[in-house]
Coordinates of C-alpha atoms in Angstrom, one line a residue:
M11 CA -34.1 40.5 30.2
P12 CA -35.8 38.7 27.1
R13 CA -34.4 35.3 26.1
D14 CA -34.1 33.9 22.7
T15 CA -33.7 30.4 22.2
V16 CA -30.8 28.9 20.3
P17 CA -32.1 25.5 19.0
G18 CA -30.4 22.6 20.7
G19 CA -28.3 24.7 22.8
G20 CA -30.7 26.6 25.3
P21 CA -31.9 30.2 25.9
V22 CA -29.8 33.2 25.4
N23 CA -29.9 36.3 27.5
I24 CA -30.0 39.4 25.3
P25 CA -30.6 43.0 26.4
A26 CA -34.0 44.2 25.7
A27 CA -32.3 47.3 24.0
R28 CA -30.6 45.1 21.5
Q29 CA -33.7 43.0 20.4
P30 CA -34.3 43.2 16.9
A31 CA -38.2 44.0 15.9
L32 CA -38.8 41.1 13.7
K33 CA -42.2 39.7 12.8
V34 CA -41.3 36.0 13.3
H35 CA -39.6 35.2 16.4
S36 CA -37.9 31.7 17.5
P37 CA -41.0 30.5 19.5
T38 CA -43.5 30.6 16.6
L39 CA -40.8 28.9 14.5
L40 CA -40.5 26.3 17.1
I41 CA -44.3 25.6 17.1
I42 CA -44.2 25.4 13.2
A43 CA -41.4 22.9 13.6
A44 CA -43.2 20.8 16.2
L45 CA -46.5 20.8 14.2
L46 CA -45.0 19.8 11.0
T47 CA -42.9 17.0 12.7
A48 CA -45.8 15.6 14.3
L49 CA -47.9 15.9 10.9
V50 CA -45.2 14.0 9.1
T51 CA -45.1 11.3 11.9
T52 CA -49.0 11.0 11.5
V53 CA -48.9 10.5 7.8
L54 CA -45.9 8.0 7.9
Y55 CA -48.0 5.9 10.6
A56 CA -51.1 6.1 8.4
V57 CA -48.8 4.8 5.6
W58 CA -46.9 2.2 7.8
S59 CA -50.5 0.7 9.3
F60 CA -51.5 -0.2 5.8
N61 CA -48.1 -1.4 4.3
R62 CA -46.3 -3.0 7.3
N63 CA -44.0 -4.7 4.9
I64 CA -42.1 -1.5 3.7
P65 CA -38.6 -1.8 5.1
G66 CA -37.6 1.0 7.3
L67 CA -40.9 2.9 7.4
R68 CA -41.7 2.3 11.1
L69 CA -38.4 3.5 11.9
W70 CA -38.6 6.5 10.0
M71 CA -41.9 7.4 11.7
V72 CA -40.3 6.8 15.1
S73 CA -37.4 9.3 13.9
F74 CA -39.8 12.0 13.2
L75 CA -41.9 11.5 16.4
L76 CA -38.6 12.0 18.3
G77 CA -38.2 15.1 16.2
S78 CA -41.5 16.4 17.7
V79 CA -40.1 15.5 21.0
F80 CA -37.0 17.6 20.2
S81 CA -39.2 20.5 19.1
V82 CA -41.6 20.3 22.1
S83 CA -38.7 20.1 24.5
L84 CA -37.1 23.3 23.2
L85 CA -40.7 25.2 23.6
V86 CA -41.1 23.9 27.3
R87 CA -37.4 23.8 28.6
D88 CA -37.9 26.7 30.7
W89 CA -40.4 24.5 33.0
F90 CA -37.6 22.2 33.8
P91 CA -34.2 22.4 35.3
E92 CA -31.7 23.2 32.6
V93 CA -29.6 19.9 32.7
V94 CA -32.9 17.7 32.3
A95 CA -33.9 19.9 29.1
V96 CA -30.5 19.4 27.7
V97 CA -30.5 15.7 28.0
I98 CA -33.9 15.5 26.7
S99 CA -33.0 17.6 23.7
Q100 CA -29.6 15.7 23.2
G101 CA -31.1 12.5 23.6
S102 CA -34.3 13.0 21.3
V103 CA -32.3 14.6 18.4
S104 CA -29.3 12.0 18.3
L105 CA -31.5 9.1 18.7
A106 CA -33.9 10.4 15.8
A107 CA -30.8 10.8 13.6
Y108 CA -29.8 7.2 14.5
L109 CA -33.1 5.6 13.9
C110 CA -33.3 7.7 10.3
L111 CA -30.0 5.9 9.5
M112 CA -31.1 2.4 10.8
A113 CA -34.3 2.9 8.6
S114 CA -32.2 3.8 5.6
R115 CA -30.1 0.7 6.0
M116 CA -33.0 -1.5 6.5
Y117 CA -34.7 0.0 3.2
M118 CA -31.6 -0.8 1.3
G119 CA -31.2 -4.1 2.7
R120 CA -28.2 -3.4 4.5
R121 CA -26.9 -5.4 7.8
P122 CA -27.7 -2.9 10.7
F123 CA -25.0 -1.3 13.0
S124 CA -24.6 -3.0 16.2
H125 CA -26.8 -0.9 18.8
W126 CA -23.9 -0.6 21.1
Y127 CA -22.3 1.9 18.9
A128 CA -25.3 4.0 19.1
V129 CA -25.6 3.5 23.2
V130 CA -21.9 4.4 23.5
G131 CA -22.1 7.3 21.0
I132 CA -25.2 8.9 22.4
G133 CA -24.2 8.3 25.9
A134 CA -20.9 10.3 25.2
L135 CA -22.5 13.2 23.6
M136 CA -25.0 13.5 26.7
V137 CA -22.3 13.1 29.1
A138 CA -20.6 15.9 27.3
S139 CA -23.6 18.0 27.3
V140 CA -24.1 17.7 31.0
Y141 CA -20.6 18.5 31.5
F142 CA -20.7 21.7 29.7
T143 CA -24.1 22.4 31.5
V144 CA -23.4 21.8 35.2
V145 CA -19.5 21.5 35.4
Q146 CA -18.5 24.1 33.1
P147 CA -21.1 25.9 31.5
H148 CA -20.5 26.6 27.9
L149 CA -23.5 27.0 25.5
G150 CA -21.2 27.0 22.3
M151 CA -19.9 23.6 23.2
R152 CA -23.3 22.1 24.0
F153 CA -24.6 23.6 20.7
V154 CA -21.7 21.7 18.8
F155 CA -22.4 18.3 20.4
V156 CA -26.2 18.8 19.8
G157 CA -25.1 18.7 16.0
L158 CA -22.2 16.3 16.1
G159 CA -23.8 12.9 16.3
A160 CA -27.0 13.8 14.2
G161 CA -24.8 15.4 11.5
I162 CA -22.7 12.2 11.4
C163 CA -25.8 10.1 11.3
F164 CA -27.5 12.1 8.4
L165 CA -24.2 11.9 6.4
L166 CA -24.1 8.2 6.7
T167 CA -27.6 8.2 5.7
A168 CA -26.9 10.0 2.6
R169 CA -23.9 7.6 1.6
T170 CA -26.3 4.7 2.0
M171 CA -29.3 6.0 0.0
A172 CA -27.4 7.3 -2.8
D173 CA -27.4 3.6 -4.8
G174 CA -29.0 2.1 -7.6
G175 CA -28.9 4.8 -10.2
V176 CA -30.4 8.0 -10.1
R177 CA -32.4 7.5 -13.2
R178 CA -34.2 4.3 -12.1
V179 CA -34.5 5.1 -8.4
P180 CA -34.6 9.0 -8.2
A181 CA -36.5 9.0 -4.9
R182 CA -33.3 7.5 -3.2
Y183 CA -31.2 10.3 -4.2
L184 CA -33.3 13.0 -3.5
F185 CA -33.6 11.4 0.0
A186 CA -29.8 11.1 0.1
L187 CA -29.4 14.9 -1.1
V188 CA -31.6 16.3 1.5
A189 CA -30.1 14.0 4.4
G190 CA -26.6 14.8 3.3
L191 CA -27.0 18.7 3.3
H192 CA -28.9 18.6 6.4
G193 CA -26.0 16.6 8.0
L194 CA -23.5 19.0 6.5
F195 CA -25.4 21.9 8.0
L196 CA -25.6 20.5 11.4
L197 CA -21.7 20.0 11.6
L198 CA -21.1 23.4 10.2
R199 CA -23.9 25.6 11.8
P200 CA -22.0 26.2 15.2
A201 CA -19.6 28.5 13.2
L202 CA -22.6 30.7 12.3
F203 CA -22.9 31.9 15.6
K204 CA -19.4 33.1 15.7
L205 CA -20.0 35.6 12.8
A206 CA -21.8 37.7 15.4
P207 CA -19.6 40.5 16.9
V208 CA -18.9 40.7 20.5
A209 CA -20.4 43.9 21.8
P210 CA -19.1 45.8 24.9
G211 CA -19.9 43.8 27.9
G212 CA -18.9 40.6 26.4
L213 CA -22.4 39.7 24.9
P214 CA -22.8 38.8 21.3
D215 CA -24.8 41.0 18.9
A216 CA -28.6 40.4 19.7
G217 CA -29.8 41.0 16.1
L218 CA -27.4 38.7 14.5
V219 CA -27.8 35.9 17.1
T220 CA -31.7 35.9 16.6
L221 CA -31.2 36.0 12.9
V222 CA -29.0 33.1 13.0
S223 CA -31.3 31.4 15.4
Q224 CA -34.3 31.7 13.2
F225 CA -32.2 30.8 10.0
V226 CA -31.2 27.4 11.8
L227 CA -35.0 26.5 12.7
L228 CA -35.9 27.5 9.0
E229 CA -33.6 25.1 7.8
A230 CA -34.6 22.4 10.4
I231 CA -38.4 23.1 9.1
V232 CA -37.3 22.6 5.6
A233 CA -35.3 19.6 6.2
V234 CA -38.3 18.1 8.1
V235 CA -40.8 18.6 5.0
L236 CA -38.3 17.2 2.7
L237 CA -37.2 14.5 4.5
G238 CA -40.8 13.3 5.1
F239 CA -41.8 13.8 1.6
G240 CA -38.6 11.7 0.6
A241 CA -39.7 8.9 3.0
L242 CA -43.2 8.9 1.3
M243 CA -41.5 8.9 -2.2
L244 CA -39.5 5.9 -1.0
A245 CA -42.7 4.2 0.5
N246 CA -44.3 4.6 -3.0
E247 CA -41.1 3.5 -4.9
F248 CA -41.2 0.2 -2.9
I249 CA -44.9 -0.4 -3.5
T250 CA -44.5 0.2 -7.0
S251 CA -41.8 -2.1 -7.2
E252 CA -43.9 -4.8 -5.5
L253 CA -46.6 -4.4 -7.9
R254 CA -44.1 -4.6 -10.8
H255 CA -42.5 -7.8 -9.4
L256 CA -46.2 -9.3 -8.8
A257 CA -46.8 -8.5 -12.6
E258 CA -43.8 -9.6 -13.9
M259 CA -42.7 -12.8 -11.8
D260 CA -44.2 -16.2 -11.1
P261 CA -45.0 -16.2 -7.4
L262 CA -44.2 -20.0 -7.1
T263 CA -40.8 -20.1 -8.6
N264 CA -39.7 -16.4 -8.7
V265 CA -38.7 -16.3 -12.2
F266 CA -40.4 -14.4 -14.8
N267 CA -43.8 -15.2 -16.0
R268 CA -44.6 -15.6 -19.9
R269 CA -45.5 -12.0 -20.7
A270 CA -42.4 -10.7 -19.0
F271 CA -40.2 -13.4 -20.5
L272 CA -41.3 -12.7 -23.9
T273 CA -40.8 -8.8 -23.7
L274 CA -37.2 -9.5 -22.1
L275 CA -36.5 -11.8 -25.3
D276 CA -37.7 -9.4 -27.6
K277 CA -35.4 -6.6 -26.1
A278 CA -32.4 -9.3 -26.1
I279 CA -33.2 -10.1 -29.9
S280 CA -33.3 -6.3 -31.1
A281 CA -30.0 -5.8 -29.1
A282 CA -28.2 -9.1 -30.8
Q283 CA -29.5 -7.8 -34.1
R284 CA -27.3 -4.7 -33.9
T285 CA -24.3 -6.6 -33.2
G286 CA -25.2 -9.1 -35.8
T287 CA -25.4 -12.2 -33.3
A288 CA -28.1 -14.8 -32.5
V289 CA -29.8 -15.5 -29.2
P290 CA -30.0 -19.2 -28.0
V291 CA -33.2 -20.1 -26.5
L292 CA -34.0 -23.4 -24.6
V293 CA -37.5 -24.5 -23.8
M294 CA -37.8 -27.1 -20.8
D295 CA -40.5 -29.5 -19.8
L296 CA -40.5 -31.7 -16.6
D297 CA -40.9 -35.3 -17.5
H298 CA -44.1 -37.0 -16.1
F299 CA -45.0 -34.0 -14.0
K300 CA -48.8 -35.2 -13.8
N301 CA -48.0 -38.4 -12.3
I302 CA -45.7 -36.6 -9.5
N303 CA -48.8 -34.6 -8.8
D304 CA -50.9 -37.6 -8.6
T305 CA -48.6 -39.7 -6.7
W306 CA -47.1 -37.2 -4.2
G307 CA -49.7 -34.5 -4.2
H308 CA -49.7 -30.9 -5.5
R309 CA -47.4 -29.7 -2.5
A310 CA -44.8 -32.0 -3.6
G311 CA -45.3 -30.9 -7.2
D312 CA -44.7 -27.3 -6.0
D313 CA -41.6 -28.4 -4.4
V314 CA -40.3 -30.3 -7.6
L315 CA -40.9 -26.9 -9.6
R316 CA -38.9 -24.8 -7.0
H317 CA -36.1 -27.7 -6.8
F318 CA -36.1 -27.5 -10.7
V319 CA -35.5 -23.6 -10.8
M320 CA -32.8 -23.9 -8.1
L321 CA -30.7 -26.3 -10.1
A322 CA -31.5 -24.3 -13.3
H323 CA -29.9 -21.2 -11.5
R324 CA -26.7 -23.3 -10.7
C325 CA -26.0 -23.8 -14.6
L326 CA -26.8 -20.1 -15.7
R327 CA -24.9 -17.0 -15.8
K328 CA -26.0 -13.5 -14.0
E329 CA -27.1 -12.2 -17.4
D330 CA -29.1 -15.4 -18.4
V331 CA -32.9 -15.0 -18.1
M332 CA -35.2 -17.7 -17.0
G333 CA -39.2 -17.8 -17.3
R334 CA -41.9 -19.9 -16.5
L335 CA -44.2 -20.3 -19.5
G336 CA -46.9 -22.2 -17.6
G337 CA -47.4 -25.3 -15.5
E338 CA -44.3 -27.4 -15.6
E339 CA -43.0 -25.7 -18.8
F340 CA -40.0 -23.2 -18.4
A341 CA -37.7 -21.3 -21.0
I342 CA -34.3 -19.8 -20.9
F343 CA -32.4 -17.3 -23.2
L344 CA -28.6 -16.9 -23.0
P345 CA -27.5 -13.6 -24.3
N346 CA -24.1 -13.5 -26.0
A347 CA -23.8 -17.2 -26.1
S348 CA -22.9 -19.4 -28.9
A349 CA -24.8 -22.4 -30.1
A350 CA -22.4 -24.8 -28.7
G351 CA -22.6 -23.1 -25.3
A352 CA -26.3 -23.2 -25.4
L353 CA -26.3 -26.9 -26.0
A354 CA -23.5 -27.6 -23.1
V355 CA -26.0 -25.5 -20.7
A356 CA -28.8 -27.7 -21.8
E357 CA -27.0 -30.9 -21.6
R358 CA -25.7 -29.9 -18.0
L359 CA -28.8 -28.9 -16.7
R360 CA -30.4 -32.2 -18.0
A361 CA -27.6 -34.2 -16.3
L362 CA -28.0 -32.3 -13.0
V363 CA -31.7 -32.5 -12.9
E364 CA -31.3 -36.4 -13.4
A365 CA -28.8 -36.7 -10.7
Q366 CA -30.3 -34.8 -7.9
P367 CA -34.0 -36.1 -7.0
V368 CA -36.0 -33.8 -5.0
A369 CA -36.0 -34.7 -1.2
T370 CA -39.5 -34.7 0.1
G371 CA -40.0 -36.1 3.7
P372 CA -38.3 -39.7 3.9
Q373 CA -38.6 -40.3 0.3
S374 CA -37.2 -38.6 -2.7
I375 CA -38.8 -37.8 -6.2
P376 CA -36.9 -38.9 -9.3
L377 CA -37.0 -36.0 -11.8
T378 CA -35.9 -35.8 -15.5
V379 CA -36.6 -32.8 -18.0
S380 CA -36.6 -32.8 -21.8
V381 CA -35.1 -29.8 -23.5
G382 CA -35.3 -28.1 -26.7
V383 CA -32.8 -25.5 -28.2
T384 CA -32.9 -22.9 -30.9
L385 CA -31.3 -19.8 -32.1
C386 CA -33.1 -16.5 -32.6
A387 CA -31.4 -15.0 -35.7
H388 CA -31.9 -11.8 -37.6
G389 CA -35.6 -10.9 -38.4
D390 CA -36.9 -13.5 -35.5
A391 CA -39.9 -12.7 -33.4
A392 CA -39.8 -13.9 -29.9
G393 CA -43.1 -15.9 -30.4
A394 CA -41.5 -17.6 -33.4
A395 CA -38.3 -18.7 -31.7
L396 CA -39.9 -19.8 -28.8
Q397 CA -42.4 -22.0 -30.9
R398 CA -39.2 -23.6 -32.6
A399 CA -37.7 -24.5 -29.2
D400 CA -41.0 -26.0 -28.1
E401 CA -41.1 -28.0 -31.0
A402 CA -37.7 -29.3 -30.5
M403 CA -38.6 -30.1 -26.7
Y404 CA -41.6 -32.2 -27.8
L405 CA -39.3 -33.9 -30.3
A406 CA -37.2 -34.9 -27.2
K407 CA -40.4 -36.3 -25.4
E408 CA -41.4 -38.3 -28.5
R409 CA -37.9 -39.7 -28.8
G410 CA -37.9 -40.9 -25.0
R411 CA -37.7 -38.0 -22.7
N412 CA -34.7 -37.1 -20.7
R413 CA -32.9 -35.5 -23.7
V414 CA -31.8 -32.5 -25.4
E415 CA -32.8 -31.8 -29.0
V416 CA -32.3 -29.3 -31.4
S417 CA -34.5 -27.1 -34.0
E418 CA -33.5 -27.0 -37.7
K419 CA -32.4 -23.4 -37.1
I420 CA -29.6 -24.6 -35.0
L421 CA -28.6 -28.0 -36.9
G422 CA -26.3 -26.2 -39.4
T423 CA -24.1 -24.8 -36.5
P424 CA -21.1 -27.3 -35.7
V425 CA -21.5 -28.9 -32.3
A426 CA -20.2 -31.7 -30.2
P427 CA -22.5 -34.7 -30.9
A428 CA -22.6 -35.5 -27.0
A429 CA -24.2 -32.2 -26.3
T430 CA -27.6 -33.0 -28.3
A431 CA -28.8 -36.2 -26.5
A432 CA -28.4 -38.0 -23.1

């Protein structure tokens, strides 16, 4: 009596008289699935070996490797005792889905679940599968449990990845869509086998069982290809984001570099012009920074720059933008802020820098900053506004440093006298 393979459930005895004449049979599809998962695993390993900083990629690789183990276990299950084959199948498919979920959470920067949840959950599924294999044999229940844990993990993966905006990060949403549909299919596929009518003798109709088995395998093959393609797209997204970060950010202080800052300032000025408002710009220069480098060394100078950026962020809102123009010179623009508000921020930053010297070893380095403030009004270019703020900053240097000075563009705006100087 020929046997057909129900993926994850085991072989089904089907009378030869009712075997359908199909060109593609389940073992062939299983071989294709095993080869594809092995190919995807190899490609992911190659990508990971050259880009080991991509979060989650190693776990995705191991997940696909376990998918290969699952496919191979179905091909050779007749060579092992049935309970051993069931344990291998249940364990590999459940662990593969769990690692896919963990990889997704790692990629998105989420905290991982406690592995005890996985140990308990996968252990319970394996015990249930063994029970319905040895104690109370039931192929349908085994098939349900094979898809239960994996289906839940893939749905959680979809929920994790669908974040960040589909226009900005489409690869995440493609991966989430495929994972979600695959998880939903795993949970619902046992119902497909209930469609087969029971023939005389209590056996299901062989033709429909075979067709459903092959449809399940085809869905698994498509899911493997699309999930592998999605993982590679996510790796490309991460690499592209890193390159953009390197092109736009100052590596020492992790604020925007001059070019990126000017680009963002141009966009902010254009947006402000549409609403008839102005954009305050601050230019800051650390006082006597060359003396700091000469006295304490360049490593201490780097610590001073990072310390200053940390203090500046304490004074800024989430929408405010800071950039490093070069050396010890920085700039900030404040969208949707008034002239008085900009001067208040400048004075608060000046006072905070003076009050908190840089701790370096047993000693501390005193630090002050000179600040120039201007407004970008209608018709202003980013470079021109930055030049005015720079001139106001040099005026603060000339008048004794550790001061806040304003350009002529802002002088007509009523401000509190105490906000313009230390």
